[in-house]
Every structure is written in C-alpha cells, then in structure tokens.
Coordinates of C-alpha atoms in Angstrom, one line a residue:
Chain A
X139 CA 15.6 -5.8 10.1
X140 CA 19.3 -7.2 10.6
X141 CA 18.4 -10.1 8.0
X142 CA 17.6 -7.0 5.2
X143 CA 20.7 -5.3 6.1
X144 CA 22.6 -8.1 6.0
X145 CA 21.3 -9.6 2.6
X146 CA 21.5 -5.8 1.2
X147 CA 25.5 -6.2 2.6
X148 CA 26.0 -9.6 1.0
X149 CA 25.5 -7.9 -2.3
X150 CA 28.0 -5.0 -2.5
X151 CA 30.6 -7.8 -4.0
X152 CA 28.1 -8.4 -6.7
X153 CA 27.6 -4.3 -7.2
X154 CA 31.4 -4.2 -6.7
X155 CA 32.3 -7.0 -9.5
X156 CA 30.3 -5.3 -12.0
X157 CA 32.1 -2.1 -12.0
X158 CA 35.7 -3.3 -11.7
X159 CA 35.3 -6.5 -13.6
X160 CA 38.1 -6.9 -16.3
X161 CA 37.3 -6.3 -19.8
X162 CA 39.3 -9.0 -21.7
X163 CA 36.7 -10.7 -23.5
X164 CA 35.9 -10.5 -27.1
X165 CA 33.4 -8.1 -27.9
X166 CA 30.8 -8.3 -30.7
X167 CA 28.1 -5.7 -32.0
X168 CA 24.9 -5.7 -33.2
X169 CA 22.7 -2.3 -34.1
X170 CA 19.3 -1.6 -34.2
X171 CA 18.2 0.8 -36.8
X172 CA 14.4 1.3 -38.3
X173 CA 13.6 -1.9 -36.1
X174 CA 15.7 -4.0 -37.7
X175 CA 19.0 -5.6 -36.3
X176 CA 22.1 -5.3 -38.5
X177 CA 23.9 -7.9 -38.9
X178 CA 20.9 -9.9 -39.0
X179 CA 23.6 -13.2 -38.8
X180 CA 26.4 -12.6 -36.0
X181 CA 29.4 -15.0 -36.1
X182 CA 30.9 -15.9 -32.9
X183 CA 33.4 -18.2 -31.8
X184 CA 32.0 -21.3 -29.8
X185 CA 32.9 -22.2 -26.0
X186 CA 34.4 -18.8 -25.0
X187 CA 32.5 -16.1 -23.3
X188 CA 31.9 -12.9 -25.0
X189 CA 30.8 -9.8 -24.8
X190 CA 27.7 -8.6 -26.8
X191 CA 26.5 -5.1 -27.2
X192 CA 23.6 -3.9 -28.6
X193 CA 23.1 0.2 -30.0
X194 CA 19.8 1.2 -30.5
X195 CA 19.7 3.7 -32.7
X196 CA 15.8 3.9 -32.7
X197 CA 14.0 6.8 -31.1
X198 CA 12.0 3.8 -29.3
X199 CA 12.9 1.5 -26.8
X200 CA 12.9 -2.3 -27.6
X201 CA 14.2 -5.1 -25.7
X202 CA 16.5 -7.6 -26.9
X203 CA 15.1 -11.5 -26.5
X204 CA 16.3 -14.6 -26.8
X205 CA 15.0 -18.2 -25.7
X206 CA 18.0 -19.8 -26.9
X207 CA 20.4 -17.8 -25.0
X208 CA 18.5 -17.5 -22.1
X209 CA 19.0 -13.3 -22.5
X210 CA 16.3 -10.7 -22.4
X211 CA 17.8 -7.4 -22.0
X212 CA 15.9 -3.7 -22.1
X213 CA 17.6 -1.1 -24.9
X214 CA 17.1 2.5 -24.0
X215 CA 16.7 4.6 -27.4
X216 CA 20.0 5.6 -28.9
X217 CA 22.0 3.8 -26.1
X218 CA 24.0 1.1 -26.0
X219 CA 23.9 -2.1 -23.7
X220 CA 26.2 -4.6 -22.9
X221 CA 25.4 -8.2 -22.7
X222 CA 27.5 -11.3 -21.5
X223 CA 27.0 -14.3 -23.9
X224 CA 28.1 -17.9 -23.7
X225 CA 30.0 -19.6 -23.5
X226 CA 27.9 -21.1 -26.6
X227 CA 28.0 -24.7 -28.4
X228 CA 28.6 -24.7 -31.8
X229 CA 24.9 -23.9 -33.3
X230 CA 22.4 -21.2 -34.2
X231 CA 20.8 -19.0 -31.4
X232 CA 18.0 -17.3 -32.6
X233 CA 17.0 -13.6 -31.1
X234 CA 14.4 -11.0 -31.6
X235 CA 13.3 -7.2 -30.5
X236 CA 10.4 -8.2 -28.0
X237 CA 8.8 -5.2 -29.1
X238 CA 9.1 -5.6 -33.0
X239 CA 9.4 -9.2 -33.3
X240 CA 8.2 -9.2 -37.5
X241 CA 11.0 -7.5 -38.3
X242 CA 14.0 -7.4 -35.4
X243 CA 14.9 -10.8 -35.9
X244 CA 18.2 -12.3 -36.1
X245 CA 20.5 -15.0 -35.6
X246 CA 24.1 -15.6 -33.7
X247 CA 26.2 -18.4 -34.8
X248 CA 28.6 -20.2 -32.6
X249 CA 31.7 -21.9 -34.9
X250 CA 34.0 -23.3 -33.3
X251 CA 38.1 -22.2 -34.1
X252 CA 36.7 -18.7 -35.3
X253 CA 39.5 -16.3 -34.6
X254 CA 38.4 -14.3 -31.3
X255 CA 40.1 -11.3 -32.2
X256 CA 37.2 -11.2 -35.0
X257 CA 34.4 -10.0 -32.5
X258 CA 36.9 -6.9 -31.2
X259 CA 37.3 -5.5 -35.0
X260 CA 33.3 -5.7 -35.3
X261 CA 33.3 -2.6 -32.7
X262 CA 35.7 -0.6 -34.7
Chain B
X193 CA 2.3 -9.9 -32.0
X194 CA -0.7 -10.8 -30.7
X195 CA 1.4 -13.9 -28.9
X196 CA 4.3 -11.6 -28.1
X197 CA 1.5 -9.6 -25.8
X198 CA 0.0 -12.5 -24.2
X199 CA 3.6 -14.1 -23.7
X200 CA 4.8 -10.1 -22.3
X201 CA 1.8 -10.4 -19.6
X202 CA 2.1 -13.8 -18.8
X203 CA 5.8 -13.1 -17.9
X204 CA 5.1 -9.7 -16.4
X205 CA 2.0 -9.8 -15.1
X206 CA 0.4 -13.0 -14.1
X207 CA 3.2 -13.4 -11.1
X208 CA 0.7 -10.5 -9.4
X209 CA -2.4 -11.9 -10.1
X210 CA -0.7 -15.3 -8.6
X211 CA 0.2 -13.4 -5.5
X212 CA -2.9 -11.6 -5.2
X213 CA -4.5 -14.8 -4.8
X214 CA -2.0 -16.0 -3.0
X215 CA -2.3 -13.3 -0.3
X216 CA -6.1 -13.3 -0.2
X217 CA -6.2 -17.3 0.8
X218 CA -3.5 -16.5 3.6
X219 CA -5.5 -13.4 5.2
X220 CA -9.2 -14.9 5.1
X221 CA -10.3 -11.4 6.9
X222 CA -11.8 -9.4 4.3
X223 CA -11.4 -5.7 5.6
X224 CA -8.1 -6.5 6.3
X225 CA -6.9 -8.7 3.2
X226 CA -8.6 -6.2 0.9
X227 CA -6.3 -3.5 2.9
X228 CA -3.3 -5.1 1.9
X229 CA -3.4 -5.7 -1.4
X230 CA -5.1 -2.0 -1.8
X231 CA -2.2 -1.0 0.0
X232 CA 0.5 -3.6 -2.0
X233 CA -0.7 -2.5 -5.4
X234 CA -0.8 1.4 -5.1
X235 CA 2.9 0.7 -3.2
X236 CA 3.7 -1.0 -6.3
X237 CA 3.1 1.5 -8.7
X238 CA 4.4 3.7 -6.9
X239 CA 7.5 2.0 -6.7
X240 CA 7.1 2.0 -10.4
X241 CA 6.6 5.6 -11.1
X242 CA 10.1 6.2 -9.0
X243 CA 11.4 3.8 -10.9
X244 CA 10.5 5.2 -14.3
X245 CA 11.8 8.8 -13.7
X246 CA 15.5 7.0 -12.4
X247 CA 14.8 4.2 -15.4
X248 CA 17.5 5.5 -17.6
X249 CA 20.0 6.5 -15.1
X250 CA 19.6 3.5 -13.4
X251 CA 20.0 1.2 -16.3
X252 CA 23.8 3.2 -17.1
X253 CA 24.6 2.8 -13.5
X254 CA 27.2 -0.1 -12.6
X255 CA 29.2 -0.1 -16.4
X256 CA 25.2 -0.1 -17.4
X257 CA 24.2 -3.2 -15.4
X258 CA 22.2 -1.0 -12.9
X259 CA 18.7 -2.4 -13.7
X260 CA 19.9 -6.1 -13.4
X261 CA 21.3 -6.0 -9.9
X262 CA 18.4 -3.6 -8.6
X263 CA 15.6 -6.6 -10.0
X264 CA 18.2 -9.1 -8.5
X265 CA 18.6 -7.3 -5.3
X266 CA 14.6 -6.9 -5.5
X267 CA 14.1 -10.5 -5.2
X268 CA 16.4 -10.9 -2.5
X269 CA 14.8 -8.8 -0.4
X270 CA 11.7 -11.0 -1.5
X271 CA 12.7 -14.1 -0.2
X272 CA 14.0 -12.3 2.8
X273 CA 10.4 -10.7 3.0
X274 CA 8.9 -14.2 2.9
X275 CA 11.0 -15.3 5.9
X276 CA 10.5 -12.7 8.2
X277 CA 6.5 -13.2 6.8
X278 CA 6.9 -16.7 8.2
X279 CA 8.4 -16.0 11.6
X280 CA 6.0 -12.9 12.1
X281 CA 3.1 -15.7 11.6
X282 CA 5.0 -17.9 13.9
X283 CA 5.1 -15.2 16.9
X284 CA 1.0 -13.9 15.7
X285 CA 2.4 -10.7 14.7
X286 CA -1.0 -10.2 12.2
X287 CA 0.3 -6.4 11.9
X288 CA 3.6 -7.5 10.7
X289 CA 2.1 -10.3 8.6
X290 CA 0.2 -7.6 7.0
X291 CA 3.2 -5.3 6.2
X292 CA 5.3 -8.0 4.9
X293 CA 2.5 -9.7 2.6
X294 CA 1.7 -5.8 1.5
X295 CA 5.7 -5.4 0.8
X296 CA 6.2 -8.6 -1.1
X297 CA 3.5 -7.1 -3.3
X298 CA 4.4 -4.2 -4.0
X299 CA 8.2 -5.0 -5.0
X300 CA 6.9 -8.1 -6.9
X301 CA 4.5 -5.5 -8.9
X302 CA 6.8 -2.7 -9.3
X303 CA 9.1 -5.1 -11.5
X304 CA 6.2 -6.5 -13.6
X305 CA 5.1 -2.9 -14.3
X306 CA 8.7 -1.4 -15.2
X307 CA 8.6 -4.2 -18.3
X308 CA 4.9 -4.5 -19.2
X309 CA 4.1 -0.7 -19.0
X310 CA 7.4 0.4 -20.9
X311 CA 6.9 -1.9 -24.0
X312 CA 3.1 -0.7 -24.0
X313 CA 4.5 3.3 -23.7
X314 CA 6.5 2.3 -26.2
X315 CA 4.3 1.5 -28.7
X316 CA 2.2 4.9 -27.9
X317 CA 5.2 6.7 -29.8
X318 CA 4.1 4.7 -33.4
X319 CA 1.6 5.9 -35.6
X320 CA -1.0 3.1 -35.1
X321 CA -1.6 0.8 -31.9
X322 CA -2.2 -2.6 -33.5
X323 CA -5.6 -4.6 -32.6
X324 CA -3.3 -7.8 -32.0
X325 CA -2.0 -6.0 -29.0
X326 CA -4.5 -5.2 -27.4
X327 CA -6.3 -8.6 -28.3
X328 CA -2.8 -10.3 -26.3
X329 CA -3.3 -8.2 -23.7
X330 CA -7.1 -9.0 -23.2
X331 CA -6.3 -12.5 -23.6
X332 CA -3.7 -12.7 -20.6
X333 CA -5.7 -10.5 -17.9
X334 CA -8.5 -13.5 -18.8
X335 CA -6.1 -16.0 -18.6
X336 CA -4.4 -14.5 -15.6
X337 CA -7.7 -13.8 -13.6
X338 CA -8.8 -17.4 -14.4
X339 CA -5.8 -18.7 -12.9
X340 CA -5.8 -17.0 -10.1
X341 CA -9.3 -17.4 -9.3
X342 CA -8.9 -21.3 -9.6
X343 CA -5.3 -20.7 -7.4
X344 CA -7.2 -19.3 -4.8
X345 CA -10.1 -21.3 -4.2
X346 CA -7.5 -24.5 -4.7
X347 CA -5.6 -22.5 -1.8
X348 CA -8.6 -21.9 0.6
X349 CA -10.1 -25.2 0.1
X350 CA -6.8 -27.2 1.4
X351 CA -6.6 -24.5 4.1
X352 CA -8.7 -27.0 6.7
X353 CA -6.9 -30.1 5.7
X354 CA -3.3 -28.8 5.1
X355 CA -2.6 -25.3 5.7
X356 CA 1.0 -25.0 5.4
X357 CA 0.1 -25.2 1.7
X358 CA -0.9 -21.8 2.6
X359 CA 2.9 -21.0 3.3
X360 CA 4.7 -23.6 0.5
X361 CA 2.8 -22.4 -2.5
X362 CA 4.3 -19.1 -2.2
X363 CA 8.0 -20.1 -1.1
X364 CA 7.4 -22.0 -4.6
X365 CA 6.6 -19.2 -5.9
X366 CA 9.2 -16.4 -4.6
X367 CA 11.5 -19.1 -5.1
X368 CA 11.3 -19.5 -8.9
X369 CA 10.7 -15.8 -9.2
X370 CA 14.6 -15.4 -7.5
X371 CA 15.9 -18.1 -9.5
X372 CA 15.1 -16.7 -12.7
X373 CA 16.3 -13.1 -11.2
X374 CA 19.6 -15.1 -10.8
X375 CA 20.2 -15.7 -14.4
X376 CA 20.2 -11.5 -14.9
X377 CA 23.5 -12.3 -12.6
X378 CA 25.0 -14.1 -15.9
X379 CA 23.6 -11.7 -18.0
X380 CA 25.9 -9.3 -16.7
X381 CA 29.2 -11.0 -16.3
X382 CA 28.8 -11.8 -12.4
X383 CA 28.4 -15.3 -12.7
X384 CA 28.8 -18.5 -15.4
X385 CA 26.5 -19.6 -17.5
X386 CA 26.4 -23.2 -17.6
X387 CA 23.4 -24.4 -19.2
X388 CA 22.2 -27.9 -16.6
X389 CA 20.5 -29.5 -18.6
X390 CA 17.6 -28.4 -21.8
X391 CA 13.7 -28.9 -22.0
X392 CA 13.4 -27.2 -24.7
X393 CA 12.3 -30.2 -26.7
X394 CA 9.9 -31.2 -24.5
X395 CA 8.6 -27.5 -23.5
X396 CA 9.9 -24.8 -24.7
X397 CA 9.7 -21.5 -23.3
X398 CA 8.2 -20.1 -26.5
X399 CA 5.1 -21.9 -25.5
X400 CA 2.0 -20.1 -23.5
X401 CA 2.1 -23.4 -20.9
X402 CA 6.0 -22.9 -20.2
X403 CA 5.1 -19.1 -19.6
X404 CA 2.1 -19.6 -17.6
X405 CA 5.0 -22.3 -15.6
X406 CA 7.2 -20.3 -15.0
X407 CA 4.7 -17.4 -14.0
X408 CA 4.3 -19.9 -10.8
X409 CA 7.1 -22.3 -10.1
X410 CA 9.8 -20.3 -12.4
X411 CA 10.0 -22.9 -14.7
X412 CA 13.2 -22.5 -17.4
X413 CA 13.9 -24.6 -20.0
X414 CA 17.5 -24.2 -20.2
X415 CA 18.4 -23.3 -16.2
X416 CA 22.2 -22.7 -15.5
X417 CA 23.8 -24.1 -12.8
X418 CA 23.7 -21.0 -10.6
X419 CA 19.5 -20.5 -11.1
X420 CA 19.4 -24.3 -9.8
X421 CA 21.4 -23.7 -6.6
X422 CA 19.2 -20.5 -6.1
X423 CA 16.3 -21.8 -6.3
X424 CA 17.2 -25.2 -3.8
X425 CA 18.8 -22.6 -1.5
X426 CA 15.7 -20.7 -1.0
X427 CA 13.1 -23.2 -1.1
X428 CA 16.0 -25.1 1.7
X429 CA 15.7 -22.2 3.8
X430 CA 12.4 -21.1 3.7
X431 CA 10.8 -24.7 4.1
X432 CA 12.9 -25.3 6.7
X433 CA 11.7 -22.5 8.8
X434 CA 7.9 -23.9 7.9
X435 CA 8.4 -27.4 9.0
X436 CA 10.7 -26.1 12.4
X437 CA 7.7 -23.8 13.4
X438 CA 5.1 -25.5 11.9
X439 CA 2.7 -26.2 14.9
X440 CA 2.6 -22.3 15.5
X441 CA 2.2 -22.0 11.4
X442 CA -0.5 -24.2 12.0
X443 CA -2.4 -22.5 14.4
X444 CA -2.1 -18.7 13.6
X445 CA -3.0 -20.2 9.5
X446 CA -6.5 -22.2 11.1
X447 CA -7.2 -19.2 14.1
X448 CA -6.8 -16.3 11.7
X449 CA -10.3 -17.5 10.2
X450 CA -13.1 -14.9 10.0
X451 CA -15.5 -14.8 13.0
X452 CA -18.7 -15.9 11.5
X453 CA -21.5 -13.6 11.7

C-alpha cells in the first residue's frame, strides 16, 4: 500500500507542471466543422515546439490522429483541446479524425525559417 | 472505415483479451480464475461508467490535460499492481494474487472501454450505422479471441518447463502498455519529444501486424526517448523482482495447479 501512495506522490509534479507550465510557445489552430478540418494544410515552423489546438465545432465527438506525429488526442463536441507538437523536421505530417477518417483529413507542414509569430495570429 | 474499426479494437481492446488469457494461464483453478476475471471485467466497466459521467470534466481538468495524466497515472498504478502481484506470489498470498490480477484488469479495461465505446456512441448520434463498422469490429473480437486463445495455451503449455514465462509475458506486456501511456506525457507538454529512432518504413503503425504488436509488447514505430526509458525502467524493475525471488515464483507458479479429480 506505501508503494501506491508513493507512486500516486511521485506524480503531483507531473499534475503540478501541467497547470503552471508557461505558455510561450507558438500556437496554431485547426477547426473541425461538418467533419471536416479547416485548414486542411497547416504551416508550421520546423524544430521548435508548438502548441496545437483543435475546436470542434461538431455536435459529435471525434478524435484527432496521427501516426506521423505520434498524437491521438479525444475532441469533446464544441470544445477545444490543446496539443503539444514537435519539435518537427522539415516534412509533411499527415492527420485524420479517427472517427471520420474519409473526410477529416489533413496535413501539417514543417518549413524551416517560417516566422513563429505566424502560428499566434492563426488564433486571432 | 472498416480498417479504422479493426485498427480502434485492436488498439483498445485486444490488450484485455491478452490479459484475460494472460490471467487465466497464471490461475489454473477454474472457480477461482473464472472469479476474477468475472470480478475484473464488471470492475472494469464499472470504472468506465464513472468515468463517462466525469468524461468531460475530467478532460478540461489540469489546463484540459486531465484525461492524459489520469490514463498515465492509470498505468502507473499498473506496473505498481504487477509488482506487488509478484511479491504477493512470492509470499503465497493466493487472495492477494487474486485481488491484484482482478485490479490490473479492471483498470487495464476501463481505459480500452472509455475510447472503443465513445467512438461507437459516437456514431449512434448519425443517421445511419455503416456495415463496414460493424464488419471491423467483428473482425477484431475474431482476431482478438484467436490470439488470445493461441496466447494462452502457448502460456499454459510452457508453464511445466518454464513458468516464470507465466510472470515475464505480462511484465512485457504492462510494460509496453506504460510506455506508450508515457508518450500522452509529451502530448501534453510534460516531457520532450524526441523521436529515437523510425520503423515506419519497415512497419508502420498503420499496419494491422504493428497494431496487433503493439497490443502485446507496445510496439511504436517512432518511440521518443522518454517511452524507451519507460519501458527499460519497468521491465528493469519488475524482472528484477522475478529473477531475485524466483525459486518461490517457481513453486507457488507449479503448486498452484488444480488438484486432479
């Protein structure tokens, strides 16, 4: 019983750094609207860490996929999830709704010396 | 779509049916094997009917990384479930051997039912249920019942030569299972993501035999750094603990046999 407890302890830091964690990386969006992901092609820069979040505006739930990016990540209907991404090489990463995989398809595209700044003005 | 629902219940489910049969080599009592994963299963979806009423909640917790840490800090408690399994065996504690094998179930089965079930409730809410679906999902409960038919009579038949297998296979197992809960770890900020090194050429994980792989030894194509290190740390620890009390292991694995009638 004292190894559980102390396992369950060792992971208030992790609970911890996802709640206080500084927000200084760009951010990027994608949306989700009659099953289909808009843009369909997201530009991001290559080898930096970003930020990718994903609104569903469906009145289903879907879950984003991707082999490539090694990300599967469950969308609540007309919420929005967050997503930590890369950092990537230069090269396309292909992703899909698991749910509606004929039509939410899509595709990011790392390039490398695109202005970071860029992914920040896609949010607003 | 048909593929997407036999890949969805190869990744979800088969992991169970693994265990089951698993579990059922380990405990060669009937009455009292059949009592635990009766007992492991309805915990299960139990587990998963709490979970579904907190789902949403849960998933905006944390800055909205809730569900990741819960499924990480699920398969924690897994590995830690597996050890105290072990040294239970060790000290033929068959009661607590029973509660730990029926735990390890149900927490293993309440994760696998959060994602199948929701992406099959998901579909009720559409006008039509397509025929692939249910064709990918018929498909995988053969494919996953094969398998862990053939895992378990592999299982029992090395239980008279080398019974620790009876132990390894499923610190293999919970052992992939944690690593790949690792990665949700980079998912959410917490850790890098530093790809290791990419298989993807060779088998990629949009193949049935990568799914069905990483179903039992969590195989990834593209593993970061951290999964790696997960992975060796608990197949480290828990291996140790089998081959430091292995004589005991041993004899509680070849004594627990059913008296024969």
């Amino acid at each position: 019983m004292k190894t559980c407890r102390g396992a369950l302890l060792a992971l208030i830091p992790i609970m911890l750094s996802c709640v206080v964690r500084a927000e200084s990386l760009p951010t990027f969006r994608l949306v989700l609207e009659d099953h289909l992901f808009f843009p369909s092609r997201l530009e991001v820069p290559a080898h930096i860490k970003f930020i990718l979040l994903i609104e569903n505006k469906d009145s289903t739930a879907e879950e984003f996929d991707s082999f490539d990016l090694n990300r599967e990540k469950f969308i609540f209907p007309r919420r929005t999830s967050r997503l930590y991404v890369g950092p990537l090489k230069p090269g396309t990463f292909e992703f899909f709704g698991e749910f509606n995989s004929s039509t939410a398809r899509g595709v990011i595209v790392a390039i490398p010396g695109l202005n970071q700044a860029r992914g920040d003005a896609d949010v607003n | 779509m048909l593929i997407n629902a036999l890949f969805l219940f190869l990744r979800e489910l088969l992991p169970i049916f693994l265990l089951v049969a698993m579990l059922m080599a380990m405990i060669p009592v009937a009455s009292v094997r059949n009592k635990v994963v009766v007992t492991g299963l309805a915990l299960g979806f139990v587990f998963y009917l709490v979970l579904l009423v907190f789902l949403d909640s849960l998933s905006e917790s944390l800055a909205g990384t809730g569900l990741e840490v819960l499924f990480f800090t699920s398969a924690c408690v897994q590995v830690v479930l597996l050890g105290l399994l072990v040294m239970a065996l060790d000290q033929f504690q068959r009661r607590s051997v029973s509660v730990f094998l029926a735990l390890l179930l149900a927490l293993l089965s309440a994760s696998g039912l959060v994602n199948y079930l929701t992406f099959y409730t998901s579909l009720w809410s559409r006008d039509s249920f397509d025929q692939p679906l249910v064709l990918g999902a018929i498909i995988g409960a053969g494919l996953s019942f094969s398998l862990s038919i053939l895992l378990y009579f592999l299982l029992y038949s090395l239980r008279r030569w080398f019974p620790l297998m009876l132990l390894i296979m499923p610190t293999i197992f919970i052992s992939g299972h944690f690593a790949n809960e690792v990665n949700l770890l980079a998912q959410i900020g917490v850790i890098d993501s530093d790809v290791l090194w990419s298989t993807q050429h060779w088998l990629s994980d949009q193949m049935a035999i990568a799914q069905v792989l990483s179903g039992f030894i969590g195989y990834e194509a593209t593993p970061i750094a951290w999964q790696v290190y997960g992975y060796l740390l608990s197949l480290t620890v828990l291996l140790t603990i089998i081959f430091v009390r292995r004589k005991n292991l041993i004899r509680a694995l070849v004594q627990n046999e059913e008296p024969s009638s």
